[in-house]
Tab-separated table of C-alpha atoms in Angstrom:
chain	number	residue	atom	x	y	z
A	1	MET	CA	83.304	124.770	70.515
A	2	ASN	CA	82.055	123.439	73.922
A	3	THR	CA	79.588	125.688	75.812
A	4	ASN	CA	81.311	124.759	79.125
A	5	ILE	CA	84.590	126.131	77.640
A	6	MET	CA	85.673	128.452	80.696
A	7	THR	CA	83.960	125.771	83.442
A	8	ARG	CA	85.433	122.596	82.184
A	9	GLY	CA	88.557	121.616	84.117
A	10	ILE	CA	90.379	118.904	82.603
A	11	LEU	CA	93.696	117.243	83.792
A	12	LEU	CA	95.948	115.217	81.699
A	13	ALA	CA	98.805	112.743	83.156
A	14	GLY	CA	100.855	110.272	81.489
A	15	ASN	CA	104.258	109.634	79.756
A	16	GLU	CA	105.410	111.902	76.684
A	17	SER	CA	104.300	109.878	73.873
A	18	SER	CA	102.103	110.551	70.409
A	19	LEU	CA	98.983	109.493	72.175
A	20	SER	CA	99.343	111.935	74.907
A	21	VAL	CA	99.698	114.655	72.362
A	22	ALA	CA	97.021	113.663	70.337
A	23	VAL	CA	94.718	114.006	73.754
A	24	ALA	CA	95.893	117.149	74.891
A	25	THR	CA	95.150	118.422	71.074
A	26	GLU	CA	91.354	117.050	71.538
A	27	ALA	CA	91.282	118.916	75.039
A	28	ALA	CA	92.596	121.935	73.444
A	29	LYS	CA	89.921	122.057	71.193
A	30	ARG	CA	87.139	122.135	74.225
A	31	VAL	CA	88.923	124.244	76.868
A	32	GLU	CA	91.092	127.501	76.789
A	33	ARG	CA	93.203	126.125	79.381
A	34	PHE	CA	93.933	122.478	80.688
A	35	GLY	CA	96.477	121.094	83.006
A	36	ALA	CA	98.836	118.221	81.946
A	37	ALA	CA	101.718	116.233	83.679
A	38	LEU	CA	103.748	114.616	81.140
A	39	ILE	CA	106.524	112.004	82.429
A	40	PRO	CA	109.522	112.435	80.251
A	41	ASN	CA	111.279	109.329	78.359
A	42	ARG	CA	113.983	108.668	80.600
A	43	PHE	CA	115.094	105.568	78.776
A	44	ALA	CA	115.982	107.795	75.512
A	45	ASP	CA	119.616	107.450	74.898
A	46	PRO	CA	120.792	109.992	73.529
A	47	PRO	CA	117.533	111.910	74.772
A	48	GLY	CA	115.512	112.717	71.970
A	49	GLU	CA	113.321	115.764	71.101
A	50	LYS	CA	110.529	116.188	73.586
A	51	ILE	CA	107.138	115.438	72.483
A	52	LEU	CA	104.853	117.763	73.873
A	53	PRO	CA	101.393	119.128	72.766
A	54	PRO	CA	101.467	122.174	70.700
A	55	GLY	CA	99.904	125.573	71.443
A	56	GLU	CA	99.219	127.727	74.647
A	57	ALA	CA	96.254	126.353	76.405
A	58	LEU	CA	98.255	123.448	78.130
A	59	ILE	CA	99.215	124.449	81.300
A	60	PRO	CA	102.459	122.051	82.050
A	61	LEU	CA	102.269	120.748	85.535
A	62	VAL	CA	105.115	118.702	87.498
A	63	TRP	CA	104.700	115.406	88.937
A	64	ASN	CA	107.331	112.667	90.109
A	65	PRO	CA	105.407	109.589	89.786
A	66	GLY	CA	107.186	107.780	92.411
A	67	SER	CA	106.114	110.100	95.281
A	68	PRO	CA	102.789	109.939	96.928
A	69	VAL	CA	103.577	113.650	98.094
A	70	SER	CA	104.013	114.336	94.516
A	71	ALA	CA	100.256	112.958	93.458
A	72	ARG	CA	98.816	115.303	96.129
A	73	THR	CA	101.013	118.421	95.166
A	74	LEU	CA	99.920	117.802	91.574
A	75	LEU	CA	96.345	117.986	92.315
A	76	ILE	CA	96.558	120.948	94.461
A	77	ALA	CA	98.653	122.699	91.644
A	78	ALA	CA	95.775	121.505	89.005
A	79	GLU	CA	92.884	123.029	91.531
A	80	ASN	CA	94.787	126.266	91.785
A	81	ARG	CA	95.621	126.947	88.031
A	82	LEU	CA	92.137	125.621	86.901
A	83	GLU	CA	89.731	126.040	89.674
A	84	HIS	CA	88.212	122.835	89.701
A	85	ILE	CA	88.924	119.306	88.197
A	86	ASN	CA	85.984	117.562	86.432
A	87	GLU	CA	87.999	115.298	83.876
A	88	ALA	CA	91.186	113.286	84.538
A	89	LEU	CA	92.426	111.258	81.732
A	90	LEU	CA	95.593	109.038	82.702
A	91	ILE	CA	97.472	107.806	79.710
A	92	CYS	CA	99.561	104.719	79.640
A	93	ALA	CA	102.081	104.318	77.098
A	94	PRO	CA	105.218	103.023	78.404
A	95	PRO	CA	108.241	103.821	76.546
A	96	VAL	CA	110.010	100.660	74.668
A	97	LEU	CA	113.316	99.430	75.982
A	98	ARG	CA	114.862	96.739	74.116
A	99	LYS	CA	117.167	94.780	76.461
A	100	PHE	CA	117.772	91.345	77.405
A	101	PRO	CA	116.961	90.716	80.973
A	102	GLU	CA	120.352	90.002	82.120
A	103	ASP	CA	121.335	93.394	80.763
A	104	LEU	CA	119.012	95.700	82.077
A	105	THR	CA	120.431	98.004	85.079
A	106	SER	CA	118.422	98.218	88.582
A	107	SER	CA	118.075	101.936	87.865
A	108	GLU	CA	116.051	101.081	84.688
A	109	ILE	CA	113.941	98.783	86.438
A	110	GLU	CA	113.521	101.261	89.506
A	111	LEU	CA	112.414	103.819	86.489
A	112	MET	CA	110.031	101.769	84.866
A	113	VAL	CA	108.141	100.667	88.203
A	114	ASN	CA	108.037	104.233	89.824
A	115	ASP	CA	106.971	106.125	86.716
A	116	HIS	CA	104.668	103.819	84.758
A	117	ILE	CA	103.465	101.284	87.708
A	118	LYS	CA	103.487	102.614	91.073
A	119	GLY	CA	102.630	106.242	90.268
A	120	TRP	CA	99.350	105.491	88.896
A	121	PHE	CA	98.497	104.011	92.332
A	122	PHE	CA	99.203	107.147	94.231
A	123	LEU	CA	97.405	109.405	91.462
A	124	VAL	CA	94.002	107.402	91.477
A	125	LYS	CA	94.205	107.556	95.012
A	126	GLU	CA	94.156	111.069	95.208
A	127	LEU	CA	92.127	111.636	92.262
A	128	SER	CA	89.057	109.039	93.932
A	129	ALA	CA	89.216	111.076	97.122
A	130	HIS	CA	88.677	114.516	95.240
A	131	PHE	CA	85.945	113.337	92.971
A	132	LYS	CA	84.338	111.530	96.000
A	133	ALA	CA	84.416	114.798	97.678
A	134	ARG	CA	82.932	116.456	95.186
A	135	GLN	CA	80.418	113.983	94.415
A	136	ALA	CA	81.001	114.154	90.705
A	137	GLY	CA	83.658	113.819	88.027
A	138	ILE	CA	84.974	111.706	85.153
A	139	LEU	CA	88.364	109.447	85.840
A	140	ALA	CA	89.373	108.134	82.111
A	141	LEU	CA	92.102	105.187	82.308
A	142	VAL	CA	93.564	105.167	78.624
A	143	PHE	CA	95.823	102.306	77.841
A	144	SER	CA	97.926	101.554	74.714
A	145	GLU	CA	98.266	97.990	73.814
A	146	PRO	CA	102.190	96.707	73.572
A	147	GLU	CA	102.354	94.910	70.362
A	148	ILE	CA	104.695	91.501	70.557
A	149	SER	CA	107.570	91.639	68.350
A	150	LYS	CA	110.048	89.279	67.411
A	151	ASP	CA	112.646	91.740	67.181
A	152	GLU	CA	116.026	91.330	69.304
A	153	PRO	CA	116.312	92.071	72.079
A	154	PRO	CA	112.519	92.297	73.496
A	155	ASP	CA	111.119	94.819	75.582
A	156	VAL	CA	110.482	92.990	79.016
A	157	LEU	CA	109.672	96.155	80.821
A	158	GLY	CA	107.116	97.989	78.753
A	159	PRO	CA	104.369	95.285	78.617
A	160	GLY	CA	104.813	94.629	82.343
A	161	ALA	CA	103.941	98.212	83.190
A	162	SER	CA	100.892	98.350	80.431
A	163	ALA	CA	99.924	94.919	82.129
A	164	ALA	CA	99.863	96.161	85.490
A	165	PHE	CA	97.750	99.451	84.386
A	166	ARG	CA	95.482	97.497	82.420
A	167	ALA	CA	94.548	95.090	85.294
A	168	PHE	CA	94.340	98.091	87.598
A	169	ALA	CA	92.132	100.016	85.276
A	170	GLU	CA	89.818	96.923	84.817
A	171	ASN	CA	89.234	96.478	88.287
A	172	LEU	CA	88.360	100.331	88.737
A	173	THR	CA	85.921	100.129	86.256
A	174	ALA	CA	84.322	97.098	87.609
A	175	GLY	CA	83.784	98.859	90.700
A	176	ALA	CA	82.697	101.985	89.264
A	177	PRO	CA	78.625	101.483	90.117
A	178	ARG	CA	79.564	101.931	93.575
A	179	GLU	CA	81.312	105.336	92.890
A	180	PRO	CA	79.536	108.799	92.914
A	181	PHE	CA	81.739	109.629	89.834
A	182	GLN	CA	82.391	108.348	86.328
A	183	ILE	CA	84.993	105.681	85.540
A	184	MET	CA	85.690	104.766	82.209
A	185	GLY	CA	88.598	102.357	80.367
A	186	PHE	CA	89.799	103.093	77.001
A	187	SER	CA	92.290	100.758	75.089
A	188	GLY	CA	93.933	100.701	71.521
A	189	PRO	CA	96.569	99.180	69.899
A	190	ARG	CA	99.886	101.192	69.918
A	191	SER	CA	99.585	101.015	65.854
A	192	ALA	CA	96.379	102.915	65.736
A	193	ASP	CA	96.255	106.567	64.580
A	194	PRO	CA	96.801	108.378	67.739
A	195	ASN	CA	94.461	111.638	66.596
A	196	ALA	CA	91.445	109.226	65.791
A	197	PHE	CA	92.135	107.570	69.091
A	198	GLY	CA	92.312	110.873	71.059
A	199	ALA	CA	89.245	111.671	69.207
A	200	PHE	CA	87.215	108.597	70.042
A	201	ILE	CA	88.137	109.209	74.066
A	202	PHE	CA	86.713	112.643	73.973
A	203	LYS	CA	83.675	111.755	71.786
A	204	THR	CA	82.830	108.608	74.335
A	205	ILE	CA	83.307	110.861	77.377
A	206	GLU	CA	81.019	113.464	75.975
A	207	ASP	CA	78.439	110.939	74.543
A	208	GLY	CA	76.397	110.413	77.589
A	209	THR	CA	78.680	109.573	80.539
A	210	LYS	CA	76.204	107.739	82.504
A	211	ARG	CA	75.611	105.275	79.784
A	212	ASN	CA	79.269	104.792	79.142
A	213	ALA	CA	80.484	105.158	82.947
A	214	GLY	CA	81.950	101.412	83.921
A	215	LYS	CA	82.691	100.070	80.657
A	216	TRP	CA	85.732	99.330	78.757
A	217	HIS	CA	85.862	100.962	75.395
A	218	LYS	CA	87.950	99.488	72.743
A	219	PHE	CA	89.013	101.392	69.843
A	220	GLY	CA	90.177	99.579	66.584
A	221	LYS	CA	89.407	99.367	62.986
A	222	SER	CA	85.592	99.127	63.675
A	223	PHE	CA	85.723	102.213	66.169
A	224	PHE	CA	83.146	100.329	68.843
A	225	SER	CA	82.827	100.125	72.567
A	226	ARG	CA	81.956	97.437	74.608
A	227	PRO	CA	81.210	96.500	78.236
A	228	ARG	CA	83.999	95.175	80.131
A	229	PRO	CA	83.904	91.330	79.862
């Protein structure tokens, strides 16, 4: 058990997914309480069973990704419940929506943009200001790589949202040396074991943050990490 169990403030944000559950499960091994703001799958029809991390360690927090005010409110709520935020892990694994482009509705497009593209910009803006004010902190950007399939109809929204997040995350890690806090990027295939991926993320964060900061860490069969190209 980590000796900082009572003082380490961990905030998770992302969509409801097996990867989010795995990362939350790893967080629960390290602290008694952590905050999590999870975006529900608004595309499920009919709505499936909610994918939520088990246990009592999780403090559920409300977040409307499309609202800049909600991003600020989320950080205030997390600080109030956790006392402070030391680590923020943002998990991008957009839901799959298989439709031909002409069959997409305007509301579906808006939901994907608000929940899985726009929201990251608002939240990172607030987290960056928070960590700069503290002159410390860890911002981990976790990306689940979409897999191209020949199935019909195609998923045309999810991969676009994933690509936007990855480009954003890569530019943030490139600018990490200028920041007073640590920024790390993580990626792994969607087919990867989420539990092993979650363990890899926390192991990398805890295994010498200064050495790993500003790098893109690739999870895969070889379990290696590499600098951002």
